[in-house]
Amino acid sequence: MKKTFIVNENKNLEVKQNMFTGLFTFSLEDQKFVRVDRQHFVLNKENEKNEIVVSGNFYHGFRFTFNGEEYIFSTRLEWYVIILGFVPLILSIVLGSVRELAEAGFYYVGGAIGGAIGGAFTGLSIYLAGYLCKKWQRLLLVLMAIILSFGICFMIGNIIAAVSK
């Protein structure tokens, strides 16, 4: 994710976070900051010392302070996004273990296959929701994950039932 902030005297501070490693890089007017450790960055130029300190985490949102001023990089995940994010895993655990549903003709794969599919959609939806800025986009993402995981587990359950007959 990449954001640009306007800091003192109309300078552009560009902030990038690697989606896979979570590491930040900062550059002020195309001059890169040097990483002191995981949360501290320093840029020494023209008799002034610019320092950045990153705080927060993935669930509570990231903030950083630049020369005493605080900027918000990402907002916290809402409680309903986290709860709805776990629905695909819960669906595969619950619906895959109810024998009466299978006897009534509703075939939904559970067990290791359903758990892997539900777990993958749970992890992906919560992880990707953290990189979206708007609440409606986060909600739409987790709802799509629920629909897709339900459809895939239902389809695989019907395929297994059709092949076994």
mmCIF file of C-alpha atoms in Angstrom:
data_model
loop_
_atom_site.group_PDB
_atom_site.id
_atom_site.type_symbol
_atom_site.label_atom_id
_atom_site.label_comp_id
_atom_site.label_asym_id
_atom_site.label_seq_id
_atom_site.Cartn_x
_atom_site.Cartn_y
_atom_site.Cartn_z
ATOM 1 C CA MET A 1 0.000 0.000 0.000
ATOM 2 C CA LYS A 2 1.294 3.447 -0.837
ATOM 3 C CA LYS A 3 0.212 6.836 0.525
ATOM 4 C CA THR A 4 1.551 10.339 0.152
ATOM 5 C CA PHE A 5 1.320 12.899 2.951
ATOM 6 C CA ILE A 6 1.909 16.641 2.774
ATOM 7 C CA VAL A 7 4.245 17.568 5.630
ATOM 8 C CA ASN A 8 5.931 20.785 6.765
ATOM 9 C CA GLU A 9 6.472 23.424 4.089
ATOM 10 C CA ASN A 10 4.471 21.490 1.450
ATOM 11 C CA LYS A 11 6.915 18.612 1.120
ATOM 12 C CA ASN A 12 5.702 15.195 -0.033
ATOM 13 C CA LEU A 13 6.325 12.307 2.316
ATOM 14 C CA GLU A 14 5.736 9.017 0.520
ATOM 15 C CA VAL A 15 4.998 5.980 2.671
ATOM 16 C CA LYS A 16 4.985 2.433 1.309
ATOM 17 C CA GLN A 17 4.171 -0.773 3.135
ATOM 18 C CA ASN A 18 5.138 -4.085 1.586
ATOM 19 C CA MET A 19 2.026 -6.274 1.461
ATOM 20 C CA PHE A 20 3.966 -9.491 2.036
ATOM 21 C CA THR A 21 6.563 -8.516 4.643
ATOM 22 C CA GLY A 22 4.778 -5.609 6.322
ATOM 23 C CA LEU A 23 7.936 -3.483 6.254
ATOM 24 C CA PHE A 24 7.686 0.259 5.693
ATOM 25 C CA THR A 25 9.771 2.516 3.470
ATOM 26 C CA PHE A 26 9.668 6.310 3.680
ATOM 27 C CA SER A 27 10.944 8.954 1.297
ATOM 28 C CA LEU A 28 10.810 12.733 1.628
ATOM 29 C CA GLU A 29 11.056 14.528 -1.715
ATOM 30 C CA ASP A 30 12.654 11.416 -3.298
ATOM 31 C CA GLN A 31 15.237 11.015 -0.526
ATOM 32 C CA LYS A 32 14.894 7.707 1.270
ATOM 33 C CA PHE A 33 14.928 7.341 5.022
ATOM 34 C CA VAL A 34 17.408 4.938 6.593
ATOM 35 C CA ARG A 35 15.951 2.193 8.773
ATOM 36 C CA VAL A 36 17.397 2.214 12.288
ATOM 37 C CA ASP A 37 15.221 -0.698 13.393
ATOM 38 C CA ARG A 38 11.791 -2.046 12.495
ATOM 39 C CA GLN A 39 9.963 1.039 13.797
ATOM 40 C CA HIS A 40 12.505 3.885 13.593
ATOM 41 C CA PHE A 41 13.643 5.695 10.450
ATOM 42 C CA VAL A 42 16.043 8.636 10.106
ATOM 43 C CA LEU A 43 16.925 11.064 7.306
ATOM 44 C CA ASN A 44 19.833 13.469 7.833
ATOM 45 C CA LYS A 45 19.916 16.305 5.339
ATOM 46 C CA GLU A 46 21.102 19.902 5.374
ATOM 47 C CA ASN A 47 21.597 20.379 9.111
ATOM 48 C CA GLU A 48 18.156 18.976 9.967
ATOM 49 C CA LYS A 49 17.351 15.576 11.331
ATOM 50 C CA ASN A 50 14.046 14.039 10.267
ATOM 51 C CA GLU A 51 12.870 11.100 12.345
ATOM 52 C CA ILE A 52 9.903 8.767 11.888
ATOM 53 C CA VAL A 53 8.555 6.370 14.504
ATOM 54 C CA VAL A 54 5.935 3.813 13.439
ATOM 55 C CA SER A 55 3.397 2.535 15.965
ATOM 56 C CA GLY A 56 0.373 0.275 15.878
ATOM 57 C CA ASN A 57 -0.297 -3.056 14.259
ATOM 58 C CA PHE A 58 -2.362 -4.693 11.547
ATOM 59 C CA TYR A 59 -5.591 -4.913 13.583
ATOM 60 C CA HIS A 60 -5.424 -1.532 15.337
ATOM 61 C CA GLY A 61 -4.078 0.412 12.385
ATOM 62 C CA PHE A 62 -0.678 1.958 11.760
ATOM 63 C CA ARG A 63 0.331 5.473 12.748
ATOM 64 C CA PHE A 64 3.638 7.238 12.480
ATOM 65 C CA THR A 65 5.089 10.375 13.972
ATOM 66 C CA PHE A 66 7.173 12.651 11.788
ATOM 67 C CA ASN A 67 9.044 15.366 13.674
ATOM 68 C CA GLY A 68 6.481 15.358 16.477
ATOM 69 C CA GLU A 69 3.315 15.278 14.341
ATOM 70 C CA GLU A 70 1.214 12.126 14.131
ATOM 71 C CA TYR A 71 -0.171 10.807 10.834
ATOM 72 C CA ILE A 72 -2.585 7.920 10.297
ATOM 73 C CA PHE A 73 -1.466 5.388 7.708
ATOM 74 C CA SER A 74 -4.250 2.811 8.137
ATOM 75 C CA THR A 75 -7.357 2.601 10.296
ATOM 76 C CA ARG A 76 -8.251 -0.223 12.644
ATOM 77 C CA LEU A 77 -10.274 -3.190 11.457
ATOM 78 C CA GLU A 78 -13.874 -2.990 12.574
ATOM 79 C CA TRP A 79 -15.172 -5.699 14.897
ATOM 80 C CA TYR A 80 -17.779 -6.858 12.389
ATOM 81 C CA VAL A 81 -15.137 -7.353 9.679
ATOM 82 C CA ILE A 82 -13.213 -9.729 11.936
ATOM 83 C CA ILE A 83 -16.350 -11.620 12.988
ATOM 84 C CA LEU A 84 -17.670 -11.896 9.426
ATOM 85 C CA GLY A 85 -14.189 -12.912 8.302
ATOM 86 C CA PHE A 86 -14.443 -16.099 10.398
ATOM 87 C CA VAL A 87 -17.830 -17.105 8.933
ATOM 88 C CA PRO A 88 -16.354 -19.186 6.039
ATOM 89 C CA LEU A 89 -14.398 -21.340 8.490
ATOM 90 C CA ILE A 90 -17.371 -21.726 10.828
ATOM 91 C CA LEU A 91 -19.664 -22.627 7.903
ATOM 92 C CA SER A 92 -17.365 -25.405 6.758
ATOM 93 C CA ILE A 93 -17.065 -26.780 10.287
ATOM 94 C CA VAL A 94 -20.799 -26.673 11.056
ATOM 95 C CA LEU A 95 -22.439 -27.482 7.721
ATOM 96 C CA GLY A 96 -19.892 -30.142 6.845
ATOM 97 C CA SER A 97 -20.597 -32.124 10.003
ATOM 98 C CA VAL A 98 -24.412 -32.211 9.989
ATOM 99 C CA ARG A 99 -25.441 -35.627 8.688
ATOM 100 C CA GLU A 100 -29.118 -34.700 8.374
ATOM 101 C CA LEU A 101 -28.282 -32.144 5.695
ATOM 102 C CA ALA A 102 -26.551 -34.780 3.574
ATOM 103 C CA GLU A 103 -29.469 -37.174 3.998
ATOM 104 C CA ALA A 104 -31.827 -34.422 2.828
ATOM 105 C CA GLY A 105 -29.754 -33.867 -0.335
ATOM 106 C CA PHE A 106 -27.729 -30.808 0.753
ATOM 107 C CA TYR A 107 -24.130 -31.848 0.167
ATOM 108 C CA TYR A 108 -21.557 -29.530 1.699
ATOM 109 C CA VAL A 109 -17.943 -30.603 2.005
ATOM 110 C CA GLY A 110 -16.436 -30.366 5.463
ATOM 111 C CA GLY A 111 -13.505 -32.052 7.136
ATOM 112 C CA ALA A 112 -10.020 -31.332 5.896
ATOM 113 C CA ILE A 113 -11.109 -30.104 2.460
ATOM 114 C CA GLY A 114 -13.839 -27.800 3.755
ATOM 115 C CA GLY A 115 -11.662 -26.623 6.629
ATOM 116 C CA ALA A 116 -8.840 -25.762 4.248
ATOM 117 C CA ILE A 117 -11.176 -23.843 1.942
ATOM 118 C CA GLY A 118 -12.918 -22.046 4.812
ATOM 119 C CA GLY A 119 -9.621 -21.292 6.536
ATOM 120 C CA ALA A 120 -8.086 -19.937 3.344
ATOM 121 C CA PHE A 121 -11.013 -17.610 2.719
ATOM 122 C CA THR A 122 -11.020 -16.549 6.380
ATOM 123 C CA GLY A 123 -7.339 -15.676 6.350
ATOM 124 C CA LEU A 124 -7.420 -13.953 2.977
ATOM 125 C CA SER A 125 -10.501 -11.883 3.693
ATOM 126 C CA ILE A 126 -9.229 -10.538 7.024
ATOM 127 C CA TYR A 127 -5.739 -9.933 5.634
ATOM 128 C CA LEU A 128 -6.905 -8.149 2.500
ATOM 129 C CA ALA A 129 -9.496 -6.131 4.440
ATOM 130 C CA GLY A 130 -6.644 -4.564 6.379
ATOM 131 C CA TYR A 131 -5.321 -3.021 3.170
ATOM 132 C CA LEU A 132 -8.628 -1.462 2.134
ATOM 133 C CA CYS A 133 -9.398 2.039 3.357
ATOM 134 C CA LYS A 134 -13.165 2.311 3.153
ATOM 135 C CA LYS A 135 -15.532 0.457 5.464
ATOM 136 C CA TRP A 136 -17.931 -0.539 2.668
ATOM 137 C CA GLN A 137 -15.046 -2.089 0.702
ATOM 138 C CA ARG A 138 -14.009 -4.140 3.725
ATOM 139 C CA LEU A 139 -17.571 -5.292 4.306
ATOM 140 C CA LEU A 140 -18.026 -6.177 0.636
ATOM 141 C CA LEU A 141 -14.786 -8.161 0.657
ATOM 142 C CA VAL A 142 -15.728 -10.342 3.634
ATOM 143 C CA LEU A 143 -19.247 -10.887 2.277
ATOM 144 C CA MET A 144 -17.787 -12.002 -1.064
ATOM 145 C CA ALA A 145 -15.465 -14.380 0.801
ATOM 146 C CA ILE A 146 -18.475 -15.909 2.577
ATOM 147 C CA ILE A 147 -20.379 -16.351 -0.688
ATOM 148 C CA LEU A 148 -17.401 -17.778 -2.575
ATOM 149 C CA SER A 149 -16.401 -20.243 0.136
ATOM 150 C CA PHE A 150 -20.016 -21.391 0.530
ATOM 151 C CA GLY A 151 -20.352 -21.879 -3.231
ATOM 152 C CA ILE A 152 -17.069 -23.756 -3.570
ATOM 153 C CA CYS A 153 -17.739 -26.084 -0.625
ATOM 154 C CA PHE A 154 -21.281 -26.718 -1.847
ATOM 155 C CA MET A 155 -20.043 -27.440 -5.379
ATOM 156 C CA ILE A 156 -17.311 -29.812 -4.176
ATOM 157 C CA GLY A 157 -19.814 -31.586 -1.902
ATOM 158 C CA ASN A 158 -22.186 -32.123 -4.838
ATOM 159 C CA ILE A 159 -19.335 -33.336 -7.056
ATOM 160 C CA ILE A 160 -18.221 -35.851 -4.430
ATOM 161 C CA ALA A 161 -21.807 -37.049 -3.954
ATOM 162 C CA ALA A 162 -22.357 -37.406 -7.719
ATOM 163 C CA VAL A 163 -19.125 -39.327 -8.243
ATOM 164 C CA SER A 164 -19.800 -41.683 -5.349
ATOM 165 C CA LYS A 165 -23.242 -42.708 -6.662
#
